[in-house]
GROMACS .gro file of C-alpha atoms in nm:
model
  160
    1UNK     CA    1   7.689  13.007   7.576
    2UNK     CA    2   7.970  13.206   7.416
    3UNK     CA    3   8.170  13.489   7.603
    4UNK     CA    4   8.001  13.731   7.376
    5UNK     CA    5   7.652  13.597   7.441
    6UNK     CA    6   7.714  13.596   7.810
    7UNK     CA    7   7.843  13.947   7.809
    8UNK     CA    8   7.529  14.070   7.599
    9UNK     CA    9   7.319  13.883   7.855
   10UNK     CA   10   7.489  14.079   8.129
   11UNK     CA   11   7.450  14.416   7.971
   12UNK     CA   12   7.083  14.336   7.897
   13UNK     CA   13   7.024  14.241   8.276
   14UNK     CA   14   7.195  14.550   8.388
   15UNK     CA   15   6.974  14.775   8.159
   16UNK     CA   16   6.662  14.630   8.319
   17UNK     CA   17   6.813  14.681   8.669
   18UNK     CA   18   6.919  15.013   8.624
   19UNK     CA   19   6.627  15.169   8.425
   20UNK     CA   20   6.387  15.413   8.535
   21UNK     CA   21   6.067  15.537   8.368
   22UNK     CA   22   6.103  15.849   8.168
   23UNK     CA   23   5.887  16.028   8.425
   24UNK     CA   24   6.092  15.923   8.733
   25UNK     CA   25   6.170  16.272   8.852
   26UNK     CA   26   5.830  16.402   8.843
   27UNK     CA   27   5.689  16.166   9.093
   28UNK     CA   28   5.612  16.290   9.460
   29UNK     CA   29   5.824  16.016   9.599
   30UNK     CA   30   6.131  16.133   9.399
   31UNK     CA   31   6.411  16.207   9.618
   32UNK     CA   32   6.805  16.236   9.610
   33UNK     CA   33   6.991  16.038   9.844
   34UNK     CA   34   7.280  16.224  10.046
   35UNK     CA   35   7.546  16.078   9.808
   36UNK     CA   36   7.325  16.226   9.511
   37UNK     CA   37   7.305  16.559   9.683
   38UNK     CA   38   7.664  16.577   9.757
   39UNK     CA   39   7.753  16.558   9.414
   40UNK     CA   40   7.475  16.736   9.219
   41UNK     CA   41   7.398  17.004   9.461
   42UNK     CA   42   7.752  17.021   9.644
   43UNK     CA   43   7.952  16.986   9.317
   44UNK     CA   44   8.116  16.681   9.476
   45UNK     CA   45   8.280  16.382   9.277
   46UNK     CA   46   8.225  16.019   9.356
   47UNK     CA   47   8.535  15.813   9.392
   48UNK     CA   48   8.667  15.683   9.056
   49UNK     CA   49   8.570  15.331   8.961
   50UNK     CA   50   8.263  15.340   9.213
   51UNK     CA   51   7.960  15.462   9.008
   52UNK     CA   52   7.739  15.212   8.868
   53UNK     CA   53   7.747  15.353   8.513
   54UNK     CA   54   8.143  15.337   8.470
   55UNK     CA   55   8.134  15.005   8.292
   56UNK     CA   56   7.763  15.025   8.186
   57UNK     CA   57   7.720  15.019   7.808
   58UNK     CA   58   7.368  14.997   7.704
   59UNK     CA   59   7.224  14.929   7.370
   60UNK     CA   60   6.944  15.176   7.372
   61UNK     CA   61   6.795  15.424   7.584
   62UNK     CA   62   6.952  15.747   7.736
   63UNK     CA   63   7.092  15.904   8.051
   64UNK     CA   64   6.891  16.188   8.220
   65UNK     CA   65   6.972  16.431   8.489
   66UNK     CA   66   6.928  16.240   8.830
   67UNK     CA   67   6.766  16.555   8.979
   68UNK     CA   68   6.518  16.693   8.731
   69UNK     CA   69   6.480  16.410   8.462
   70UNK     CA   70   6.594  16.611   8.179
   71UNK     CA   71   6.765  16.401   7.873
   72UNK     CA   72   7.141  16.460   7.874
   73UNK     CA   73   7.304  16.179   7.665
   74UNK     CA   74   7.208  15.890   7.451
   75UNK     CA   75   7.349  15.564   7.498
   76UNK     CA   76   7.539  15.609   7.173
   77UNK     CA   77   7.743  15.897   7.340
   78UNK     CA   78   7.881  15.654   7.582
   79UNK     CA   79   8.246  15.524   7.544
   80UNK     CA   80   8.511  15.356   7.759
   81UNK     CA   81   8.771  15.614   7.843
   82UNK     CA   82   8.926  15.409   8.111
   83UNK     CA   83   8.909  15.726   8.350
   84UNK     CA   84   8.692  15.559   8.615
   85UNK     CA   85   8.374  15.758   8.543
   86UNK     CA   86   8.121  15.755   8.280
   87UNK     CA   87   8.240  15.912   7.969
   88UNK     CA   88   8.036  16.062   7.687
   89UNK     CA   89   8.158  16.248   7.370
   90UNK     CA   90   7.851  16.473   7.291
   91UNK     CA   91   7.503  16.554   7.446
   92UNK     CA   92   7.146  16.665   7.336
   93UNK     CA   93   7.154  17.003   7.205
   94UNK     CA   94   7.106  17.260   7.491
   95UNK     CA   95   7.091  16.986   7.774
   96UNK     CA   96   7.441  17.113   7.940
   97UNK     CA   97   7.570  17.422   8.034
   98UNK     CA   98   7.965  17.446   8.054
   99UNK     CA   99   8.149  17.711   8.243
  100UNK     CA  100   8.507  17.731   8.376
  101UNK     CA  101   8.557  17.638   8.724
  102UNK     CA  102   8.529  17.946   8.966
  103UNK     CA  103   8.795  17.754   9.198
  104UNK     CA  104   9.089  17.887   9.021
  105UNK     CA  105   9.164  17.599   8.786
  106UNK     CA  106   9.095  17.581   8.432
  107UNK     CA  107   8.863  17.280   8.448
  108UNK     CA  108   8.541  17.321   8.275
  109UNK     CA  109   8.224  17.203   8.490
  110UNK     CA  110   7.921  17.072   8.327
  111UNK     CA  111   7.578  17.129   8.477
  112UNK     CA  112   7.241  17.046   8.355
  113UNK     CA  113   7.088  17.326   8.184
  114UNK     CA  114   6.745  17.267   8.328
  115UNK     CA  115   6.804  17.252   8.695
  116UNK     CA  116   7.177  17.369   8.719
  117UNK     CA  117   7.266  17.035   8.903
  118UNK     CA  118   7.633  16.941   8.871
  119UNK     CA  119   7.722  16.667   8.632
  120UNK     CA  120   8.101  16.657   8.613
  121UNK     CA  121   8.367  16.818   8.386
  122UNK     CA  122   8.442  16.820   8.013
  123UNK     CA  123   8.800  16.758   7.879
  124UNK     CA  124   8.899  16.849   7.523
  125UNK     CA  125   9.184  16.726   7.291
  126UNK     CA  126   9.256  16.380   7.440
  127UNK     CA  127   9.186  16.217   7.101
  128UNK     CA  128   8.940  15.940   7.224
  129UNK     CA  129   8.658  16.005   6.994
  130UNK     CA  130   8.581  16.217   6.663
  131UNK     CA  131   8.437  16.501   6.868
  132UNK     CA  132   8.750  16.554   7.067
  133UNK     CA  133   8.543  16.589   7.402
  134UNK     CA  134   8.522  16.359   7.693
  135UNK     CA  135   8.252  16.434   7.936
  136UNK     CA  136   8.363  16.285   8.250
  137UNK     CA  137   8.023  16.258   8.442
  138UNK     CA  138   7.922  16.134   8.782
  139UNK     CA  139   7.691  15.811   8.809
  140UNK     CA  140   7.520  15.971   9.078
  141UNK     CA  141   7.422  16.280   8.876
  142UNK     CA  142   7.266  16.041   8.605
  143UNK     CA  143   6.970  15.796   8.572
  144UNK     CA  144   6.945  15.542   8.286
  145UNK     CA  145   6.612  15.559   8.120
  146UNK     CA  146   6.543  15.237   7.896
  147UNK     CA  147   6.331  15.436   7.634
  148UNK     CA  148   6.371  15.678   7.367
  149UNK     CA  149   6.390  16.041   7.467
  150UNK     CA  150   6.124  16.262   7.360
  151UNK     CA  151   6.354  16.545   7.296
  152UNK     CA  152   6.370  16.545   6.917
  153UNK     CA  153   6.710  16.710   6.958
  154UNK     CA  154   7.033  16.653   6.780
  155UNK     CA  155   7.332  16.531   6.977
  156UNK     CA  156   7.609  16.795   6.970
  157UNK     CA  157   7.956  16.878   7.103
  158UNK     CA  158   7.983  17.136   7.333
  159UNK     CA  159   8.268  17.304   7.163
  160UNK     CA  160   8.446  17.436   7.465
   0.00000   0.00000   0.00000
């Protein structure tokens, strides 16, 4: 097999390994790990390069909020920014609420609009993509779902 074929096979295997059903958050057994709680509920940040979705580029599916299951990003919105965290340049319309951090910095925090769980931060004007936005998300805030989301919403930039 060629290098390209091997890489494609690796990504397909990761898609299967990482995938959860669309209704993963509605089950009685759905709980967050202590690391996930630290990030999502405590507004923590996983160490750069440690998240399982950092170098993961699926060819279908979407990323949902790990806490409540709401669709946040399509697989097409993900790109390699080299920052050490999963990066996205747009989100499903209405999926994210952005606000300036209350810690005195000018960083813009992004949270799930449904459950208010911390996802990460958004940065603008870096020139990585046409939208001019880099959503720097924590892998622990997200769950990959290997299915089409039933949101029927457009993907948009936040325009922060």
